[in-house]
Amino acid sequence: ATCEIFDQSTGQWSPTASMATARYYHRATLLDSGSVLVSGGIALSGYTASCEIYDPLTSQWSTTRTMAATRRSHTVTLLNSGKVLVAGGQGGINGADTADCEIYDPLTGQWSRTGAMAAARHYHTATLLSSGKVLVTGGQDEVNHGFASCEIYDPLTGQWSPTASMTIARIFHTATLLHSGKVIVIGGGPLSSVSGQPSVATASCEIYDPLTGQWSPTTSMATTRAQHTAALFNSGKVIVAGGRITGYNLVGSSEIYDPLTSQWSPTASMITPRWNYAATLLNTGDVLAAGGQAASGVTATCEIYYP
């Protein structure tokens, strides 16, 4: 349940208050107030619906209302209204996937039900579009079948509607909103093994155009990868780093996508190849990569990419 704070001015980590509940496969979301909402995951007692709020002004955690459903590996999206959309995840009866969605209102600290997705899924992505709607892509069900299907959530109606499917099923992929308002989906794989590892990773990428509701292919990466990270630079370019190919075959290479040319170019590799880690664009424009799984196991190492 421990937590740490990174100070980009010193490059140092310092401890802060611990959460009330130790958990993993949870989600953390920055709210408009500057506080952080942590939701769900797996606790010592199993799947949890509990939620907590971190206040950086006091460096303390406080509990908030629990979700209606236990869930892990869900998506959490901060809407333009300041409310939070939680979609899907795993954690129902016998670990079943759920299509249920909920809305959190930070002003009241209350959760409310909203429209359910057409497909129960986890390991999907959720991207806030320029219109204020939310695009959900891919993911898988509890029997490891991947999805190519996509759905759009409209906060004004609280309903989901289908949109065009991707060209292939993807899990462990990334989805990044470009400056053009389009979304680039990168890598991932069509399905996972029983152990939850990507059985096959892909280098393919595709672009979603919200104006037409259609997908179009774009140039593939040089390296196949899944469970990587993607960060959008202020320049509009996208950096992809790390990940793994299959099993524990780690990737240390990094690539940069230029939307103006639709081309990828290599850049410096990571010092420590890793997957399932956190990548954060700092105020300086640099990218912090923290933790994750390395060849030696779970790692506490961190590194910074300077563009």
PDB file of C-alpha atoms in Angstrom:
ATOM      1  CA  ALA A   1       0.000   0.000   0.000  1.00  0.00           C
ATOM      2  CA  THR A   2       3.087   2.216   0.053  1.00  0.00           C
ATOM      3  CA  CYS A   3       3.352   5.294  -2.166  1.00  0.00           C
ATOM      4  CA  GLU A   4       6.167   7.566  -3.306  1.00  0.00           C
ATOM      5  CA  ILE A   5       6.469  11.037  -4.853  1.00  0.00           C
ATOM      6  CA  PHE A   6       8.918  11.944  -7.635  1.00  0.00           C
ATOM      7  CA  ASP A   7      10.402  15.457  -7.630  1.00  0.00           C
ATOM      8  CA  GLN A   8      11.488  16.258 -11.167  1.00  0.00           C
ATOM      9  CA  SER A   9      13.584  19.219  -9.976  1.00  0.00           C
ATOM     10  CA  THR A  10      15.842  16.930  -7.931  1.00  0.00           C
ATOM     11  CA  GLY A  11      15.274  13.599  -9.658  1.00  0.00           C
ATOM     12  CA  GLN A  12      14.584  12.033  -6.266  1.00  0.00           C
ATOM     13  CA  TRP A  13      11.779   9.922  -4.813  1.00  0.00           C
ATOM     14  CA  SER A  14      10.368  10.491  -1.326  1.00  0.00           C
ATOM     15  CA  PRO A  15       7.824   8.461   0.659  1.00  0.00           C
ATOM     16  CA  THR A  16       4.318   9.725   1.256  1.00  0.00           C
ATOM     17  CA  ALA A  17       1.334   8.340   3.138  1.00  0.00           C
ATOM     18  CA  SER A  18       0.286   4.773   2.331  1.00  0.00           C
ATOM     19  CA  MET A  19      -3.106   3.797   0.975  1.00  0.00           C
ATOM     20  CA  ALA A  20      -5.587   2.228   3.358  1.00  0.00           C
ATOM     21  CA  THR A  21      -5.825  -0.865   1.153  1.00  0.00           C
ATOM     22  CA  ALA A  22      -2.919  -2.673  -0.481  1.00  0.00           C
ATOM     23  CA  ARG A  23      -3.895  -3.411  -4.070  1.00  0.00           C
ATOM     24  CA  TYR A  24      -2.675  -4.147  -7.595  1.00  0.00           C
ATOM     25  CA  TYR A  25      -4.268  -3.976 -11.056  1.00  0.00           C
ATOM     26  CA  HIS A  26      -5.953  -0.819  -9.770  1.00  0.00           C
ATOM     27  CA  ARG A  27      -6.215   2.507 -11.597  1.00  0.00           C
ATOM     28  CA  ALA A  28      -5.073   6.000 -10.565  1.00  0.00           C
ATOM     29  CA  THR A  29      -6.614   9.120 -12.106  1.00  0.00           C
ATOM     30  CA  LEU A  30      -5.692  12.791 -11.714  1.00  0.00           C
ATOM     31  CA  LEU A  31      -8.806  14.846 -10.952  1.00  0.00           C
ATOM     32  CA  ASP A  32      -9.370  18.488 -11.891  1.00  0.00           C
ATOM     33  CA  SER A  33      -8.821  19.440  -8.235  1.00  0.00           C
ATOM     34  CA  GLY A  34      -5.280  18.042  -8.334  1.00  0.00           C
ATOM     35  CA  SER A  35      -6.224  15.106  -6.122  1.00  0.00           C
ATOM     36  CA  VAL A  36      -5.806  11.511  -7.313  1.00  0.00           C
ATOM     37  CA  LEU A  37      -8.569   8.890  -7.370  1.00  0.00           C
ATOM     38  CA  VAL A  38      -7.502   5.257  -6.951  1.00  0.00           C
ATOM     39  CA  SER A  39     -10.147   2.682  -7.838  1.00  0.00           C
ATOM     40  CA  GLY A  40     -10.588  -1.058  -7.651  1.00  0.00           C
ATOM     41  CA  GLY A  41      -7.919  -3.656  -8.260  1.00  0.00           C
ATOM     42  CA  ILE A  42      -7.106  -6.822  -6.356  1.00  0.00           C
ATOM     43  CA  ALA A  43      -6.622  -6.599  -2.583  1.00  0.00           C
ATOM     44  CA  LEU A  44      -5.598  -9.280  -0.101  1.00  0.00           C
ATOM     45  CA  SER A  45      -9.257 -10.261   0.137  1.00  0.00           C
ATOM     46  CA  GLY A  46      -9.645 -10.522  -3.651  1.00  0.00           C
ATOM     47  CA  TYR A  47     -11.290  -8.235  -6.186  1.00  0.00           C
ATOM     48  CA  THR A  48     -12.232  -4.921  -4.594  1.00  0.00           C
ATOM     49  CA  ALA A  49     -14.604  -2.050  -5.333  1.00  0.00           C
ATOM     50  CA  SER A  50     -12.985   0.232  -2.769  1.00  0.00           C
ATOM     51  CA  CYS A  51     -11.659   3.655  -3.745  1.00  0.00           C
ATOM     52  CA  GLU A  52      -9.381   6.219  -2.137  1.00  0.00           C
ATOM     53  CA  ILE A  53      -8.436   9.861  -2.744  1.00  0.00           C
ATOM     54  CA  TYR A  54      -4.909  11.273  -2.382  1.00  0.00           C
ATOM     55  CA  ASP A  55      -4.645  14.984  -1.545  1.00  0.00           C
ATOM     56  CA  PRO A  56      -1.205  16.383  -2.500  1.00  0.00           C
ATOM     57  CA  LEU A  57      -1.780  19.443  -0.276  1.00  0.00           C
ATOM     58  CA  THR A  58      -1.954  17.310   2.860  1.00  0.00           C
ATOM     59  CA  SER A  59      -0.070  14.258   1.537  1.00  0.00           C
ATOM     60  CA  GLN A  60      -2.849  12.109   2.957  1.00  0.00           C
ATOM     61  CA  TRP A  61      -5.269   9.474   1.681  1.00  0.00           C
ATOM     62  CA  SER A  62      -8.972   9.402   2.488  1.00  0.00           C
ATOM     63  CA  THR A  63     -11.569   6.816   1.595  1.00  0.00           C
ATOM     64  CA  THR A  64     -14.411   7.673  -0.735  1.00  0.00           C
ATOM     65  CA  ARG A  65     -17.510   5.743  -1.762  1.00  0.00           C
ATOM     66  CA  THR A  66     -16.954   2.282  -3.214  1.00  0.00           C
ATOM     67  CA  MET A  67     -17.958   1.379  -6.733  1.00  0.00           C
ATOM     68  CA  ALA A  68     -21.067  -0.717  -7.273  1.00  0.00           C
ATOM     69  CA  ALA A  69     -18.970  -3.523  -8.782  1.00  0.00           C
ATOM     70  CA  THR A  70     -15.612  -5.039  -7.893  1.00  0.00           C
ATOM     71  CA  ARG A  71     -13.222  -4.756 -10.825  1.00  0.00           C
ATOM     72  CA  ARG A  72      -9.596  -4.786 -11.915  1.00  0.00           C
ATOM     73  CA  SER A  73      -7.894  -3.988 -15.246  1.00  0.00           C
ATOM     74  CA  HIS A  74     -10.697  -1.544 -15.993  1.00  0.00           C
ATOM     75  CA  THR A  75     -10.286   1.832 -17.684  1.00  0.00           C
ATOM     76  CA  VAL A  76     -10.774   5.192 -16.010  1.00  0.00           C
ATOM     77  CA  THR A  77     -11.335   8.367 -18.029  1.00  0.00           C
ATOM     78  CA  LEU A  78     -11.570  11.936 -16.755  1.00  0.00           C
ATOM     79  CA  LEU A  79     -14.435  13.534 -18.680  1.00  0.00           C
ATOM     80  CA  ASN A  80     -14.644  17.194 -19.669  1.00  0.00           C
ATOM     81  CA  SER A  81     -17.259  17.666 -16.934  1.00  0.00           C
ATOM     82  CA  GLY A  82     -14.683  16.715 -14.295  1.00  0.00           C
ATOM     83  CA  LYS A  83     -16.529  13.478 -13.594  1.00  0.00           C
ATOM     84  CA  VAL A  84     -14.852  10.103 -14.061  1.00  0.00           C
ATOM     85  CA  LEU A  85     -15.986   7.224 -16.283  1.00  0.00           C
ATOM     86  CA  VAL A  86     -15.038   3.703 -15.191  1.00  0.00           C
ATOM     87  CA  ALA A  87     -15.594   1.069 -17.875  1.00  0.00           C
ATOM     88  CA  GLY A  88     -15.438  -2.712 -17.863  1.00  0.00           C
ATOM     89  CA  GLY A  89     -12.757  -4.758 -16.161  1.00  0.00           C
ATOM     90  CA  GLN A  90     -12.635  -8.159 -14.548  1.00  0.00           C
ATOM     91  CA  GLY A  91     -13.916  -9.102 -11.127  1.00  0.00           C
ATOM     92  CA  GLY A  92     -17.481 -10.259 -11.329  1.00  0.00           C
ATOM     93  CA  ILE A  93     -18.755 -13.642 -10.187  1.00  0.00           C
ATOM     94  CA  ASN A  94     -15.904 -16.174 -10.480  1.00  0.00           C
ATOM     95  CA  GLY A  95     -13.700 -13.451 -11.971  1.00  0.00           C
ATOM     96  CA  ALA A  96     -15.974 -12.846 -14.939  1.00  0.00           C
ATOM     97  CA  ASP A  97     -15.532  -9.791 -17.119  1.00  0.00           C
ATOM     98  CA  THR A  98     -18.072  -7.016 -16.878  1.00  0.00           C
ATOM     99  CA  ALA A  99     -19.560  -4.571 -19.362  1.00  0.00           C
ATOM    100  CA  ASP A 100     -20.918  -2.411 -16.550  1.00  0.00           C
ATOM    101  CA  CYS A 101     -19.811   1.210 -16.300  1.00  0.00           C
ATOM    102  CA  GLU A 102     -20.018   3.789 -13.540  1.00  0.00           C
ATOM    103  CA  ILE A 103     -19.572   7.545 -13.139  1.00  0.00           C
ATOM    104  CA  TYR A 104     -17.771   9.138 -10.182  1.00  0.00           C
ATOM    105  CA  ASP A 105     -18.612  12.714  -9.223  1.00  0.00           C
ATOM    106  CA  PRO A 106     -15.711  14.268  -7.256  1.00  0.00           C
ATOM    107  CA  LEU A 107     -17.967  17.069  -5.994  1.00  0.00           C
ATOM    108  CA  THR A 108     -20.278  14.657  -4.185  1.00  0.00           C
ATOM    109  CA  GLY A 109     -17.975  11.655  -3.789  1.00  0.00           C
ATOM    110  CA  GLN A 110     -20.760   9.485  -5.196  1.00  0.00           C
ATOM    111  CA  TRP A 111     -20.837   6.760  -7.847  1.00  0.00           C
ATOM    112  CA  SER A 112     -23.771   6.277 -10.215  1.00  0.00           C
ATOM    113  CA  ARG A 113     -24.525   3.699 -12.871  1.00  0.00           C
ATOM    114  CA  THR A 114     -24.353   4.636 -16.532  1.00  0.00           C
ATOM    115  CA  GLY A 115     -24.898   2.724 -19.770  1.00  0.00           C
ATOM    116  CA  ALA A 116     -23.134  -0.630 -20.144  1.00  0.00           C
ATOM    117  CA  MET A 117     -20.864  -1.511 -23.044  1.00  0.00           C
ATOM    118  CA  ALA A 118     -22.019  -4.048 -25.612  1.00  0.00           C
ATOM    119  CA  ALA A 119     -19.054  -6.306 -24.774  1.00  0.00           C
ATOM    120  CA  ALA A 120     -17.671  -7.264 -21.367  1.00  0.00           C
ATOM    121  CA  ARG A 121     -13.931  -6.683 -21.597  1.00  0.00           C
ATOM    122  CA  HIS A 122     -10.683  -5.973 -19.754  1.00  0.00           C
ATOM    123  CA  TYR A 123      -7.189  -4.979 -20.965  1.00  0.00           C
ATOM    124  CA  HIS A 124      -8.959  -2.561 -23.308  1.00  0.00           C
ATOM    125  CA  THR A 125      -8.100   1.120 -23.792  1.00  0.00           C
ATOM    126  CA  ALA A 126     -10.269   4.201 -23.309  1.00  0.00           C
ATOM    127  CA  THR A 127      -9.415   7.509 -24.988  1.00  0.00           C
ATOM    128  CA  LEU A 128     -11.110  10.862 -24.455  1.00  0.00           C
ATOM    129  CA  LEU A 129     -11.828  12.325 -27.895  1.00  0.00           C
ATOM    130  CA  SER A 130     -11.813  16.015 -28.794  1.00  0.00           C
ATOM    131  CA  SER A 131     -15.628  15.871 -28.887  1.00  0.00           C
ATOM    132  CA  GLY A 132     -15.761  14.835 -25.231  1.00  0.00           C
ATOM    133  CA  LYS A 133     -16.858  11.325 -26.139  1.00  0.00           C
ATOM    134  CA  VAL A 134     -14.816   8.262 -25.160  1.00  0.00           C
ATOM    135  CA  LEU A 135     -13.436   5.634 -27.555  1.00  0.00           C
ATOM    136  CA  VAL A 136     -12.935   2.115 -26.156  1.00  0.00           C
ATOM    137  CA  THR A 137     -10.817  -0.281 -28.220  1.00  0.00           C
ATOM    138  CA  GLY A 138     -10.069  -3.986 -28.044  1.00  0.00           C
ATOM    139  CA  GLY A 139      -9.407  -5.919 -24.866  1.00  0.00           C
ATOM    140  CA  GLN A 140     -10.296  -9.503 -24.041  1.00  0.00           C
ATOM    141  CA  ASP A 141     -12.828 -11.606 -22.166  1.00  0.00           C
ATOM    142  CA  GLU A 142     -12.219 -13.986 -19.254  1.00  0.00           C
ATOM    143  CA  VAL A 143     -11.456 -16.909 -21.578  1.00  0.00           C
ATOM    144  CA  ASN A 144      -8.655 -14.958 -23.296  1.00  0.00           C
ATOM    145  CA  HIS A 145     -10.480 -14.147 -26.530  1.00  0.00           C
ATOM    146  CA  GLY A 146      -9.309 -10.819 -27.900  1.00  0.00           C
ATOM    147  CA  PHE A 147     -11.596  -8.162 -29.359  1.00  0.00           C
ATOM    148  CA  ALA A 148     -11.235  -5.998 -32.446  1.00  0.00           C
ATOM    149  CA  SER A 149     -14.531  -4.303 -31.650  1.00  0.00           C
ATOM    150  CA  CYS A 150     -14.743  -0.691 -30.510  1.00  0.00           C
ATOM    151  CA  GLU A 151     -17.428   1.414 -28.851  1.00  0.00           C
ATOM    152  CA  ILE A 152     -18.109   5.119 -28.275  1.00  0.00           C
ATOM    153  CA  TYR A 153     -19.486   6.540 -25.017  1.00  0.00           C
ATOM    154  CA  ASP A 154     -21.469   9.780 -25.114  1.00  0.00           C
ATOM    155  CA  PRO A 155     -21.491  11.524 -21.701  1.00  0.00           C
ATOM    156  CA  LEU A 156     -24.516  13.611 -22.737  1.00  0.00           C
ATOM    157  CA  THR A 157     -26.719  10.544 -23.169  1.00  0.00           C
ATOM    158  CA  GLY A 158     -24.868   8.086 -20.938  1.00  0.00           C
ATOM    159  CA  GLN A 159     -25.043   5.515 -23.727  1.00  0.00           C
ATOM    160  CA  TRP A 160     -22.603   3.470 -25.806  1.00  0.00           C
ATOM    161  CA  SER A 161     -22.783   3.020 -29.569  1.00  0.00           C
ATOM    162  CA  PRO A 162     -20.768   0.739 -31.863  1.00  0.00           C
ATOM    163  CA  THR A 163     -18.170   2.108 -34.228  1.00  0.00           C
ATOM    164  CA  ALA A 164     -15.933   0.438 -36.801  1.00  0.00           C
ATOM    165  CA  SER A 165     -13.763  -2.431 -35.565  1.00  0.00           C
ATOM    166  CA  MET A 166      -9.986  -2.441 -35.767  1.00  0.00           C
ATOM    167  CA  THR A 167      -8.370  -4.576 -38.448  1.00  0.00           C
ATOM    168  CA  ILE A 168      -7.164  -7.086 -35.822  1.00  0.00           C
ATOM    169  CA  ALA A 169      -8.022  -7.991 -32.241  1.00  0.00           C
ATOM    170  CA  ARG A 170      -5.718  -6.304 -29.741  1.00  0.00           C
ATOM    171  CA  ILE A 171      -4.900  -6.522 -26.049  1.00  0.00           C
ATOM    172  CA  PHE A 172      -1.976  -4.881 -24.233  1.00  0.00           C
ATOM    173  CA  HIS A 173      -1.939  -2.172 -26.913  1.00  0.00           C
ATOM    174  CA  THR A 174      -1.840   1.605 -26.497  1.00  0.00           C
ATOM    175  CA  ALA A 175      -4.223   4.243 -27.859  1.00  0.00           C
ATOM    176  CA  THR A 176      -3.068   7.862 -28.092  1.00  0.00           C
ATOM    177  CA  LEU A 177      -5.051  10.956 -29.073  1.00  0.00           C
ATOM    178  CA  LEU A 178      -3.085  12.916 -31.677  1.00  0.00           C
ATOM    179  CA  HIS A 179      -3.154  16.687 -32.114  1.00  0.00           C
ATOM    180  CA  SER A 180      -5.297  16.146 -35.221  1.00  0.00           C
ATOM    181  CA  GLY A 181      -8.057  14.632 -33.084  1.00  0.00           C
ATOM    182  CA  LYS A 182      -7.408  11.193 -34.539  1.00  0.00           C
ATOM    183  CA  VAL A 183      -6.337   8.218 -32.403  1.00  0.00           C
ATOM    184  CA  ILE A 184      -3.361   5.962 -33.100  1.00  0.00           C
ATOM    185  CA  VAL A 185      -3.501   2.398 -31.774  1.00  0.00           C
ATOM    186  CA  ILE A 186      -0.095   0.794 -31.469  1.00  0.00           C
ATOM    187  CA  GLY A 187       1.031  -2.812 -31.118  1.00  0.00           C
ATOM    188  CA  GLY A 188      -0.416  -5.264 -28.641  1.00  0.00           C
ATOM    189  CA  GLY A 189      -1.535  -8.739 -29.562  1.00  0.00           C
ATOM    190  CA  PRO A 190      -4.643 -10.607 -30.676  1.00  0.00           C
ATOM    191  CA  LEU A 191      -4.999 -12.767 -27.557  1.00  0.00           C
ATOM    192  CA  SER A 192      -3.278 -13.829 -24.363  1.00  0.00           C
ATOM    193  CA  SER A 193      -2.325 -17.205 -22.979  1.00  0.00           C
ATOM    194  CA  VAL A 194      -3.957 -18.704 -19.910  1.00  0.00           C
ATOM    195  CA  SER A 195      -1.219 -17.068 -17.799  1.00  0.00           C
ATOM    196  CA  GLY A 196      -2.166 -13.658 -19.136  1.00  0.00           C
ATOM    197  CA  GLN A 197       0.967 -13.243 -21.254  1.00  0.00           C
ATOM    198  CA  PRO A 198       0.673 -11.994 -24.828  1.00  0.00           C
ATOM    199  CA  SER A 199       0.936 -15.105 -27.016  1.00  0.00           C
ATOM    200  CA  VAL A 200       1.766 -13.041 -30.098  1.00  0.00           C
ATOM    201  CA  ALA A 201       2.680  -9.379 -30.350  1.00  0.00           C
ATOM    202  CA  THR A 202       2.287  -7.207 -33.416  1.00  0.00           C
ATOM    203  CA  ALA A 203       4.130  -4.200 -34.822  1.00  0.00           C
ATOM    204  CA  SER A 204       1.070  -3.027 -36.721  1.00  0.00           C
ATOM    205  CA  CYS A 205      -0.609   0.313 -36.047  1.00  0.00           C
ATOM    206  CA  GLU A 206      -3.851   1.906 -37.180  1.00  0.00           C
ATOM    207  CA  ILE A 207      -5.519   5.306 -37.043  1.00  0.00           C
ATOM    208  CA  TYR A 208      -9.100   6.034 -35.994  1.00  0.00           C
ATOM    209  CA  ASP A 209     -10.819   9.096 -37.447  1.00  0.00           C
ATOM    210  CA  PRO A 210     -13.732  10.213 -35.223  1.00  0.00           C
ATOM    211  CA  LEU A 211     -15.184  12.289 -38.075  1.00  0.00           C
ATOM    212  CA  THR A 212     -15.693   9.234 -40.286  1.00  0.00           C
ATOM    213  CA  GLY A 213     -15.815   6.529 -37.605  1.00  0.00           C
ATOM    214  CA  GLN A 214     -13.340   4.493 -39.650  1.00  0.00           C
ATOM    215  CA  TRP A 215      -9.921   2.901 -39.133  1.00  0.00           C
ATOM    216  CA  SER A 216      -7.044   3.118 -41.596  1.00  0.00           C
ATOM    217  CA  PRO A 217      -3.645   1.406 -41.452  1.00  0.00           C
ATOM    218  CA  THR A 218      -0.475   3.374 -40.906  1.00  0.00           C
ATOM    219  CA  THR A 219       3.185   2.395 -40.970  1.00  0.00           C
ATOM    220  CA  SER A 220       4.151  -0.460 -38.659  1.00  0.00           C
ATOM    221  CA  MET A 221       6.822  -0.176 -35.986  1.00  0.00           C
ATOM    222  CA  ALA A 222      10.217  -1.737 -36.547  1.00  0.00           C
ATOM    223  CA  THR A 223       9.691  -4.001 -33.524  1.00  0.00           C
ATOM    224  CA  THR A 224       6.703  -6.067 -32.448  1.00  0.00           C
ATOM    225  CA  ARG A 225       5.683  -5.234 -28.891  1.00  0.00           C
ATOM    226  CA  ALA A 226       2.896  -5.465 -26.314  1.00  0.00           C
ATOM    227  CA  GLN A 227       2.543  -4.015 -22.799  1.00  0.00           C
ATOM    228  CA  HIS A 228       4.697  -1.093 -23.855  1.00  0.00           C
ATOM    229  CA  THR A 229       3.928   2.568 -23.178  1.00  0.00           C
ATOM    230  CA  ALA A 230       3.245   5.480 -25.508  1.00  0.00           C
ATOM    231  CA  ALA A 231       3.637   9.177 -24.704  1.00  0.00           C
ATOM    232  CA  LEU A 232       2.596  12.198 -26.766  1.00  0.00           C
ATOM    233  CA  PHE A 233       5.206  14.945 -26.991  1.00  0.00           C
ATOM    234  CA  ASN A 234       4.238  18.613 -27.234  1.00  0.00           C
ATOM    235  CA  SER A 235       5.535  18.439 -30.817  1.00  0.00           C
ATOM    236  CA  GLY A 236       2.718  16.027 -31.673  1.00  0.00           C
ATOM    237  CA  LYS A 237       5.065  13.081 -32.115  1.00  0.00           C
ATOM    238  CA  VAL A 238       4.586   9.844 -30.158  1.00  0.00           C
ATOM    239  CA  ILE A 239       7.300   7.839 -28.424  1.00  0.00           C
ATOM    240  CA  VAL A 240       6.866   4.121 -27.804  1.00  0.00           C
ATOM    241  CA  ALA A 241       9.262   2.315 -25.490  1.00  0.00           C
ATOM    242  CA  GLY A 242       9.827  -1.145 -24.045  1.00  0.00           C
ATOM    243  CA  GLY A 243       7.268  -3.924 -23.831  1.00  0.00           C
ATOM    244  CA  ARG A 244       7.618  -7.579 -24.680  1.00  0.00           C
ATOM    245  CA  ILE A 245       7.219  -9.760 -27.751  1.00  0.00           C
ATOM    246  CA  THR A 246       5.915 -13.027 -26.293  1.00  0.00           C
ATOM    247  CA  GLY A 247       6.226 -14.520 -22.837  1.00  0.00           C
ATOM    248  CA  TYR A 248       9.189 -12.862 -21.176  1.00  0.00           C
ATOM    249  CA  ASN A 249      11.036 -11.804 -24.327  1.00  0.00           C
ATOM    250  CA  LEU A 250      11.538  -8.175 -23.355  1.00  0.00           C
ATOM    251  CA  VAL A 251      11.989  -5.218 -25.682  1.00  0.00           C
ATOM    252  CA  GLY A 252      14.334  -2.367 -24.791  1.00  0.00           C
ATOM    253  CA  SER A 253      14.129  -0.419 -28.023  1.00  0.00           C
ATOM    254  CA  SER A 254      12.218   2.828 -28.504  1.00  0.00           C
ATOM    255  CA  GLU A 255      10.653   4.407 -31.587  1.00  0.00           C
ATOM    256  CA  ILE A 256       9.094   7.756 -32.475  1.00  0.00           C
ATOM    257  CA  TYR A 257       6.044   8.184 -34.701  1.00  0.00           C
ATOM    258  CA  ASP A 258       5.599  11.373 -36.713  1.00  0.00           C
ATOM    259  CA  PRO A 259       1.922  11.907 -37.656  1.00  0.00           C
ATOM    260  CA  LEU A 260       2.910  14.395 -40.371  1.00  0.00           C
ATOM    261  CA  THR A 261       4.862  11.756 -42.304  1.00  0.00           C
ATOM    262  CA  SER A 262       3.206   8.608 -40.861  1.00  0.00           C
ATOM    263  CA  GLN A 263       6.686   7.210 -40.332  1.00  0.00           C
ATOM    264  CA  TRP A 264       8.536   5.627 -37.418  1.00  0.00           C
ATOM    265  CA  SER A 265      12.164   6.365 -36.597  1.00  0.00           C
ATOM    266  CA  PRO A 266      14.435   4.693 -34.032  1.00  0.00           C
ATOM    267  CA  THR A 267      15.643   6.533 -30.954  1.00  0.00           C
ATOM    268  CA  ALA A 268      17.708   5.651 -27.892  1.00  0.00           C
ATOM    269  CA  SER A 269      16.911   2.329 -26.228  1.00  0.00           C
ATOM    270  CA  MET A 270      15.907   2.037 -22.589  1.00  0.00           C
ATOM    271  CA  ILE A 271      18.678   1.393 -20.093  1.00  0.00           C
ATOM    272  CA  THR A 272      16.603  -1.399 -18.546  1.00  0.00           C
ATOM    273  CA  PRO A 273      14.214  -3.231 -20.888  1.00  0.00           C
ATOM    274  CA  ARG A 274      10.845  -3.430 -19.131  1.00  0.00           C
ATOM    275  CA  TRP A 275       7.140  -4.026 -19.626  1.00  0.00           C
ATOM    276  CA  ASN A 276       3.961  -3.206 -17.715  1.00  0.00           C
ATOM    277  CA  TYR A 277       5.545  -0.053 -16.315  1.00  0.00           C
ATOM    278  CA  ALA A 278       4.403   3.551 -15.864  1.00  0.00           C
ATOM    279  CA  ALA A 279       5.448   6.309 -18.279  1.00  0.00           C
ATOM    280  CA  THR A 280       4.692   9.947 -17.477  1.00  0.00           C
ATOM    281  CA  LEU A 281       5.263  13.059 -19.577  1.00  0.00           C
ATOM    282  CA  LEU A 282       6.865  15.581 -17.222  1.00  0.00           C
ATOM    283  CA  ASN A 283       6.342  19.342 -17.284  1.00  0.00           C
ATOM    284  CA  THR A 284       9.815  19.630 -18.789  1.00  0.00           C
ATOM    285  CA  GLY A 285       8.717  17.618 -21.832  1.00  0.00           C
ATOM    286  CA  ASP A 286      10.834  14.655 -20.765  1.00  0.00           C
ATOM    287  CA  VAL A 287       9.380  11.177 -20.151  1.00  0.00           C
ATOM    288  CA  LEU A 288       9.768   9.307 -16.856  1.00  0.00           C
ATOM    289  CA  ALA A 289       9.676   5.496 -17.007  1.00  0.00           C
ATOM    290  CA  ALA A 290       9.183   3.904 -13.600  1.00  0.00           C
ATOM    291  CA  GLY A 291       9.130   0.347 -12.306  1.00  0.00           C
ATOM    292  CA  GLY A 292       7.535  -2.521 -14.162  1.00  0.00           C
ATOM    293  CA  GLN A 293       8.822  -5.981 -14.965  1.00  0.00           C
ATOM    294  CA  ALA A 294      12.449  -6.386 -16.028  1.00  0.00           C
ATOM    295  CA  ALA A 295      14.397  -9.520 -16.928  1.00  0.00           C
ATOM    296  CA  SER A 296      15.267  -9.980 -13.248  1.00  0.00           C
ATOM    297  CA  GLY A 297      11.657  -9.583 -12.110  1.00  0.00           C
ATOM    298  CA  VAL A 298       9.797  -6.617 -10.676  1.00  0.00           C
ATOM    299  CA  THR A 299      12.090  -3.576 -10.714  1.00  0.00           C
ATOM    300  CA  ALA A 300      12.220  -0.331  -8.754  1.00  0.00           C
ATOM    301  CA  THR A 301      14.535   1.312 -11.279  1.00  0.00           C
ATOM    302  CA  CYS A 302      13.519   4.455 -13.143  1.00  0.00           C
ATOM    303  CA  GLU A 303      14.883   6.311 -16.133  1.00  0.00           C
ATOM    304  CA  ILE A 304      14.177   9.524 -18.025  1.00  0.00           C
ATOM    305  CA  TYR A 305      14.062  10.037 -21.785  1.00  0.00           C
ATOM    306  CA  TYR A 306      15.225  13.458 -22.959  1.00  0.00           C
ATOM    307  CA  PRO A 307      13.855  14.293 -26.408  1.00  0.00           C
TER     308      PRO A 307
END
